[in-house]
mmCIF file of C-alpha atoms and ligand atoms in Angstrom:
data_model
loop_
_atom_site.group_PDB
_atom_site.id
_atom_site.type_symbol
_atom_site.label_atom_id
_atom_site.label_comp_id
_atom_site.label_asym_id
_atom_site.label_seq_id
_atom_site.Cartn_x
_atom_site.Cartn_y
_atom_site.Cartn_z
ATOM 1 C CA MET A 1 -33.249 -1.557 25.977
ATOM 2 C CA ALA A 2 -29.632 -2.112 24.986
ATOM 3 C CA LEU A 3 -29.214 -3.269 21.396
ATOM 4 C CA SER A 4 -27.366 -6.466 20.472
ATOM 5 C CA GLN A 5 -23.945 -6.372 18.849
ATOM 6 C CA GLU A 6 -25.577 -7.490 15.578
ATOM 7 C CA ALA A 7 -28.070 -4.626 15.697
ATOM 8 C CA ILE A 8 -25.349 -2.081 16.485
ATOM 9 C CA ALA A 9 -23.159 -3.422 13.653
ATOM 10 C CA ALA A 10 -26.093 -3.206 11.232
ATOM 11 C CA ASN A 11 -26.871 0.353 12.350
ATOM 12 C CA ILE A 12 -23.258 1.442 11.857
ATOM 13 C CA ALA A 13 -23.283 -0.055 8.370
ATOM 14 C CA ALA A 14 -26.547 1.758 7.576
ATOM 15 C CA VAL A 15 -25.194 5.098 8.813
ATOM 16 C CA ARG A 16 -22.006 4.577 6.812
ATOM 17 C CA GLY A 17 -24.221 3.973 3.776
ATOM 18 C CA GLN A 18 -26.079 7.244 4.385
ATOM 19 C CA ILE A 19 -22.779 9.112 4.714
ATOM 20 C CA ALA A 20 -21.488 7.548 1.484
ATOM 21 C CA GLU A 21 -24.631 8.479 -0.433
ATOM 22 C CA ALA A 22 -24.602 12.060 0.797
ATOM 23 C CA ALA A 23 -20.878 12.346 0.035
ATOM 24 C CA ALA A 24 -21.472 11.036 -3.491
ATOM 25 C CA ARG A 25 -24.271 13.580 -4.040
ATOM 26 C CA ALA A 26 -21.895 16.352 -2.976
ATOM 27 C CA GLY A 27 -18.939 15.011 -4.976
ATOM 28 C CA ARG A 28 -16.952 14.449 -1.784
ATOM 29 C CA ASP A 29 -14.564 11.694 -0.734
ATOM 30 C CA VAL A 30 -16.127 9.588 2.018
ATOM 31 C CA ALA A 31 -12.640 9.080 3.486
ATOM 32 C CA ASP A 32 -12.743 12.741 4.566
ATOM 33 C CA ILE A 33 -15.666 12.097 6.933
ATOM 34 C CA THR A 34 -15.252 10.676 10.441
ATOM 35 C CA LEU A 35 -18.210 8.974 12.103
ATOM 36 C CA VAL A 36 -18.285 9.592 15.854
ATOM 37 C CA ALA A 37 -20.581 7.024 17.494
ATOM 38 C CA VAL A 38 -22.163 8.931 20.380
ATOM 39 C CA SER A 39 -22.280 6.465 23.275
ATOM 40 C CA LYS A 40 -23.283 8.868 26.066
ATOM 41 C CA VAL A 41 -25.545 7.373 28.744
ATOM 42 C CA HIS A 42 -25.180 3.871 27.241
ATOM 43 C CA GLY A 43 -22.951 1.506 29.230
ATOM 44 C CA PRO A 44 -19.423 0.462 28.298
ATOM 45 C CA ASP A 45 -20.859 -2.705 26.712
ATOM 46 C CA ALA A 46 -22.376 -0.608 23.913
ATOM 47 C CA ILE A 47 -18.872 0.611 23.066
ATOM 48 C CA ARG A 48 -17.526 -2.933 23.320
ATOM 49 C CA ALA A 49 -20.167 -4.104 20.848
ATOM 50 C CA ALA A 50 -19.403 -1.340 18.353
ATOM 51 C CA HIS A 51 -15.677 -1.935 18.778
ATOM 52 C CA GLY A 52 -16.287 -5.614 18.010
ATOM 53 C CA ALA A 53 -17.938 -4.446 14.801
ATOM 54 C CA GLY A 54 -14.765 -2.551 13.907
ATOM 55 C CA HIS A 55 -15.685 0.928 15.117
ATOM 56 C CA ARG A 56 -13.132 2.971 17.079
ATOM 57 C CA VAL A 57 -14.360 6.568 17.520
ATOM 58 C CA PHE A 58 -16.909 7.391 20.236
ATOM 59 C CA GLY A 59 -18.549 10.535 21.571
ATOM 60 C CA GLU A 60 -19.185 11.306 25.237
ATOM 61 C CA ASN A 61 -20.856 14.294 26.902
ATOM 62 C CA TYR A 62 -20.014 13.982 30.596
ATOM 63 C CA VAL A 63 -16.481 14.088 32.007
ATOM 64 C CA GLN A 64 -16.946 11.512 34.756
ATOM 65 C CA GLU A 65 -18.659 9.106 32.373
ATOM 66 C CA LEU A 66 -15.853 9.569 29.843
ATOM 67 C CA VAL A 67 -13.152 8.846 32.434
ATOM 68 C CA ASP A 68 -15.029 5.824 33.832
ATOM 69 C CA LYS A 69 -15.552 4.319 30.380
ATOM 70 C CA ALA A 70 -11.956 4.933 29.297
ATOM 71 C CA ASP A 71 -10.842 3.091 32.472
ATOM 72 C CA ALA A 72 -13.320 0.234 31.990
ATOM 73 C CA LEU A 73 -12.341 -0.216 28.337
ATOM 74 C CA GLY A 74 -8.561 0.008 28.690
ATOM 75 C CA ASP A 75 -8.196 -3.428 27.064
ATOM 76 C CA LEU A 76 -9.681 -2.278 23.719
ATOM 77 C CA ASP A 77 -7.205 -1.249 21.047
ATOM 78 C CA GLY A 78 -7.366 2.017 19.163
ATOM 79 C CA LEU A 79 -10.238 3.658 21.070
ATOM 80 C CA VAL A 80 -10.591 7.386 20.461
ATOM 81 C CA PHE A 81 -13.093 9.551 22.306
ATOM 82 C CA HIS A 82 -14.524 12.863 21.229
ATOM 83 C CA PHE A 83 -15.733 14.964 24.130
ATOM 84 C CA ILE A 84 -18.865 16.738 22.862
ATOM 85 C CA GLY A 85 -20.520 17.991 26.056
ATOM 86 C CA HIS A 86 -20.205 21.277 27.883
ATOM 87 C CA LEU A 87 -16.786 21.409 29.552
ATOM 88 C CA GLN A 88 -16.177 23.339 32.765
ATOM 89 C CA ARG A 89 -12.664 24.672 33.242
ATOM 90 C CA ASN A 90 -12.217 22.815 36.525
ATOM 91 C CA LYS A 91 -12.774 19.501 34.702
ATOM 92 C CA ALA A 92 -10.044 20.144 32.117
ATOM 93 C CA LYS A 93 -7.497 18.153 34.103
ATOM 94 C CA HIS A 94 -9.628 14.995 33.895
ATOM 95 C CA VAL A 95 -10.220 15.234 30.168
ATOM 96 C CA VAL A 96 -6.511 15.413 29.320
ATOM 97 C CA ARG A 97 -5.980 11.998 30.995
ATOM 98 C CA VAL A 98 -8.059 10.300 28.298
ATOM 99 C CA PRO A 99 -7.163 9.978 24.591
ATOM 100 C CA ALA A 100 -9.814 12.494 23.658
ATOM 101 C CA VAL A 101 -10.503 15.144 21.068
ATOM 102 C CA VAL A 102 -12.303 18.049 22.742
ATOM 103 C CA GLU A 103 -14.958 19.450 20.387
ATOM 104 C CA THR A 104 -16.435 22.020 22.739
ATOM 105 C CA VAL A 105 -13.889 24.775 23.372
ATOM 106 C CA ASP A 106 -16.062 27.890 23.510
ATOM 107 C CA SER A 107 -14.067 30.526 25.397
ATOM 108 C CA SER A 108 -10.531 31.865 25.606
ATOM 109 C CA ARG A 109 -10.438 30.974 29.293
ATOM 110 C CA LEU A 110 -11.335 27.352 28.607
ATOM 111 C CA ALA A 111 -8.661 27.251 25.868
ATOM 112 C CA ALA A 112 -6.081 28.511 28.370
ATOM 113 C CA ALA A 113 -7.129 25.997 31.039
ATOM 114 C CA LEU A 114 -7.078 23.044 28.629
ATOM 115 C CA GLY A 115 -3.844 24.122 26.994
ATOM 116 C CA GLY A 116 -2.147 24.506 30.366
ATOM 117 C CA ARG A 117 -3.292 21.049 31.478
ATOM 118 C CA ALA A 118 -2.248 19.408 28.224
ATOM 119 C CA THR A 119 1.204 21.005 28.350
ATOM 120 C CA ALA A 120 1.632 19.933 31.986
ATOM 121 C CA ALA A 121 0.655 16.376 31.000
ATOM 122 C CA GLY A 122 3.276 16.461 28.255
ATOM 123 C CA HIS A 123 1.045 16.100 25.220
ATOM 124 C CA THR A 124 -1.046 18.073 22.793
ATOM 125 C CA LEU A 125 -4.798 17.896 22.538
ATOM 126 C CA ASP A 126 -6.808 18.136 19.323
ATOM 127 C CA VAL A 127 -9.691 20.560 19.745
ATOM 128 C CA TYR A 128 -12.603 22.131 17.889
ATOM 129 C CA VAL A 129 -14.089 25.522 18.671
ATOM 130 C CA GLN A 130 -17.821 25.213 19.322
ATOM 131 C CA VAL A 131 -19.913 27.966 17.756
ATOM 132 C CA ASN A 132 -23.527 28.672 18.708
ATOM 133 C CA VAL A 133 -24.646 29.393 15.140
ATOM 134 C CA GLY A 134 -28.306 29.713 16.072
ATOM 135 C CA GLY A 135 -27.571 32.291 18.776
ATOM 136 C CA GLU A 136 -29.696 30.394 21.312
ATOM 137 C CA ALA A 137 -29.363 31.902 24.788
ATOM 138 C CA GLN A 138 -29.337 28.595 26.661
ATOM 139 C CA LYS A 139 -26.866 26.817 24.414
ATOM 140 C CA SER A 140 -23.106 26.270 24.791
ATOM 141 C CA GLY A 141 -20.747 27.549 22.151
ATOM 142 C CA CYS A 142 -19.265 30.983 21.514
ATOM 143 C CA SER A 143 -21.161 33.494 19.421
ATOM 144 C CA ILE A 144 -20.276 33.904 15.749
ATOM 145 C CA ALA A 145 -18.853 37.328 16.653
ATOM 146 C CA ARG A 146 -16.491 35.814 19.228
ATOM 147 C CA ALA A 147 -15.326 32.820 17.180
ATOM 148 C CA GLY A 148 -12.203 34.577 15.865
ATOM 149 C CA GLU A 149 -11.052 35.458 19.359
ATOM 150 C CA VAL A 150 -11.533 31.898 20.674
ATOM 151 C CA ILE A 151 -9.714 30.463 17.633
ATOM 152 C CA GLU A 152 -6.775 32.788 18.308
ATOM 153 C CA ALA A 153 -6.727 31.724 21.956
ATOM 154 C CA VAL A 154 -6.534 28.053 20.888
ATOM 155 C CA ARG A 155 -3.780 28.835 18.400
ATOM 156 C CA GLY A 156 -1.842 30.587 21.151
ATOM 157 C CA GLN A 157 -1.746 27.424 23.277
ATOM 158 C CA GLU A 158 1.223 25.149 22.696
ATOM 159 C CA GLY A 159 -0.732 22.250 24.197
ATOM 160 C CA LEU A 160 -3.655 22.537 21.753
ATOM 161 C CA THR A 161 -4.014 21.815 18.038
ATOM 162 C CA LEU A 162 -7.007 23.400 16.314
ATOM 163 C CA ARG A 163 -8.811 20.838 14.142
ATOM 164 C CA GLY A 164 -11.864 22.853 13.152
ATOM 165 C CA LEU A 165 -15.254 24.224 14.170
ATOM 166 C CA MET A 166 -18.212 22.411 15.705
ATOM 167 C CA THR A 167 -21.875 23.298 16.108
ATOM 168 C CA VAL A 168 -25.241 22.038 17.380
ATOM 169 C CA PRO A 169 -27.905 24.098 15.540
ATOM 170 C CA PRO A 170 -31.351 24.795 17.005
ATOM 171 C CA ALA A 171 -33.524 21.674 16.987
ATOM 172 C CA ALA A 172 -36.080 21.515 14.182
ATOM 173 C CA PRO A 173 -38.422 18.786 12.974
ATOM 174 C CA ASP A 174 -37.252 19.109 9.381
ATOM 175 C CA PRO A 175 -33.563 18.291 8.664
ATOM 176 C CA ALA A 176 -33.642 20.748 5.754
ATOM 177 C CA ALA A 177 -34.030 23.547 8.333
ATOM 178 C CA MET A 178 -30.462 22.768 9.451
ATOM 179 C CA ARG A 179 -28.913 23.564 6.086
ATOM 180 C CA PRO A 180 -28.468 27.334 6.546
ATOM 181 C CA HIS A 181 -26.856 26.756 9.961
ATOM 182 C CA PHE A 182 -24.427 24.209 8.550
ATOM 183 C CA ALA A 183 -23.645 26.527 5.635
ATOM 184 C CA ARG A 184 -23.041 29.363 8.100
ATOM 185 C CA LEU A 185 -20.493 27.286 10.034
ATOM 186 C CA ARG A 186 -18.771 26.329 6.795
ATOM 187 C CA ALA A 187 -18.519 29.990 5.731
ATOM 188 C CA LEU A 188 -17.076 30.864 9.131
ATOM 189 C CA ARG A 189 -14.540 28.055 8.812
ATOM 190 C CA ASP A 190 -13.560 29.240 5.319
ATOM 191 C CA GLU A 191 -13.042 32.734 6.705
ATOM 192 C CA LEU A 192 -11.278 32.011 10.003
ATOM 193 C CA ALA A 193 -9.763 28.542 9.724
ATOM 194 C CA PRO A 194 -9.515 27.604 6.040
ATOM 195 C CA GLY A 195 -8.796 23.951 5.343
ATOM 196 C CA LEU A 196 -9.757 22.757 8.828
ATOM 197 C CA GLY A 197 -12.617 20.464 9.853
ATOM 198 C CA LEU A 198 -16.337 20.878 10.431
ATOM 199 C CA SER A 199 -18.093 18.812 13.104
ATOM 200 C CA MET A 200 -21.830 19.005 12.402
ATOM 201 C CA GLY A 201 -24.725 16.634 11.862
ATOM 202 C CA MET A 202 -26.440 14.118 14.159
ATOM 203 C CA SER A 203 -28.774 11.147 13.597
ATOM 204 C CA ARG A 204 -31.587 13.102 11.976
ATOM 205 C CA ASP A 205 -29.626 15.509 9.814
ATOM 206 C CA LEU A 206 -26.281 13.866 9.039
ATOM 207 C CA GLU A 207 -26.955 13.710 5.297
ATOM 208 C CA VAL A 208 -27.628 17.438 5.067
ATOM 209 C CA ALA A 209 -24.484 18.062 7.140
ATOM 210 C CA VAL A 210 -22.330 15.933 4.814
ATOM 211 C CA GLU A 211 -23.787 17.732 1.787
ATOM 212 C CA GLU A 212 -22.768 21.013 3.455
ATOM 213 C CA GLY A 213 -19.210 19.875 4.110
ATOM 214 C CA ALA A 214 -19.132 18.082 7.480
ATOM 215 C CA THR A 215 -15.864 16.245 8.150
ATOM 216 C CA VAL A 216 -17.147 14.856 11.470
ATOM 217 C CA VAL A 217 -20.693 13.643 12.120
ATOM 218 C CA ARG A 218 -21.818 12.740 15.648
ATOM 219 C CA VAL A 219 -24.420 9.997 15.612
ATOM 220 C CA GLY A 220 -25.979 8.440 18.701
ATOM 221 C CA THR A 221 -29.591 7.277 18.396
ATOM 222 C CA ALA A 222 -29.255 5.884 14.869
ATOM 223 C CA ILE A 223 -26.466 3.580 16.106
ATOM 224 C CA PHE A 224 -27.263 2.688 19.717
ATOM 225 C CA GLY A 225 -31.035 3.211 19.794
ATOM 226 C CA SER A 226 -32.836 5.563 22.148
ATOM 227 C CA ARG A 227 -30.958 6.570 25.262
ATOM 228 C CA PRO A 228 -31.947 5.302 28.710
ATOM 229 C CA PRO A 229 -32.684 8.065 31.235
ATOM 230 C CA ARG A 230 -29.436 9.317 32.702
HETATM 231 C C1 PLP B 1 -26.182 13.526 22.010
HETATM 232 C C2 PLP B 1 -25.429 14.313 21.008
HETATM 233 C C3 PLP B 1 -25.307 13.872 19.682
HETATM 234 C C4 PLP B 1 -26.009 12.631 19.141
HETATM 235 O O1 PLP B 1 -27.349 12.902 18.977
HETATM 236 P P1 PLP B 1 -28.338 11.822 18.236
HETATM 237 O O2 PLP B 1 -29.502 12.628 17.861
HETATM 238 O O3 PLP B 1 -28.629 10.758 19.245
HETATM 239 O O4 PLP B 1 -27.588 11.308 17.060
HETATM 240 C C5 PLP B 1 -24.532 14.624 18.815
HETATM 241 N N1 PLP B 1 -23.902 15.766 19.216
HETATM 242 C C6 PLP B 1 -24.006 16.217 20.479
HETATM 243 C C7 PLP B 1 -23.315 17.466 20.872
HETATM 244 C C8 PLP B 1 -24.786 15.512 21.408
HETATM 245 O O5 PLP B 1 -24.901 16.001 22.653
#
């Protein structure tokens, strides 16, 4: 069931509180952490409600859904989308139409396709390189070994600006099990892209992610409730 605007506003405030507490524990400035409210599968009204509560940054996983929502919500000021789903090269042209940050660049070929589309559209696109830190066969993201090559491919594209690294670690019941994966991504960032961002942490493990240096956390369920079937 869709949550009310009041419930969504209260959830956002609670998540912000969690981020602030974790940042304080780690001696970090909360202003360095962006909360992406993951609205995938929820209707445009969920975004409207969160926007009414002052939130502006939303995460979407499916290209068509992203484009449809951006069209339906054209009257809202300051909306920014983060695309966090698997992106096929042939969909790159649709993504560059929307004011979106693409967090899931995981191959040199995808970097070239996105960069070419962004340049043709006359703007630059902020992107993250997605790394499969857990080495799971079925999961998107480049391997740790390939990350340097994908980062170089992004840097070689005039139409792209590298903002950092992103990961979705293997699911585990205990958030503490995520810590080594988050630390691994941070070490990789320090090695290959010092000073740039780290997108990691979801509803269940955002505090651990912030303690390990996340600059972007992607939170769906804790804000919008459980997702309806797609
Ligand atoms: C769905 C999704 C999220 C949000 O997950 P929750 O557990 O609902 O917070 C974050 N990141 C990615 C890549 C997702 O696909």
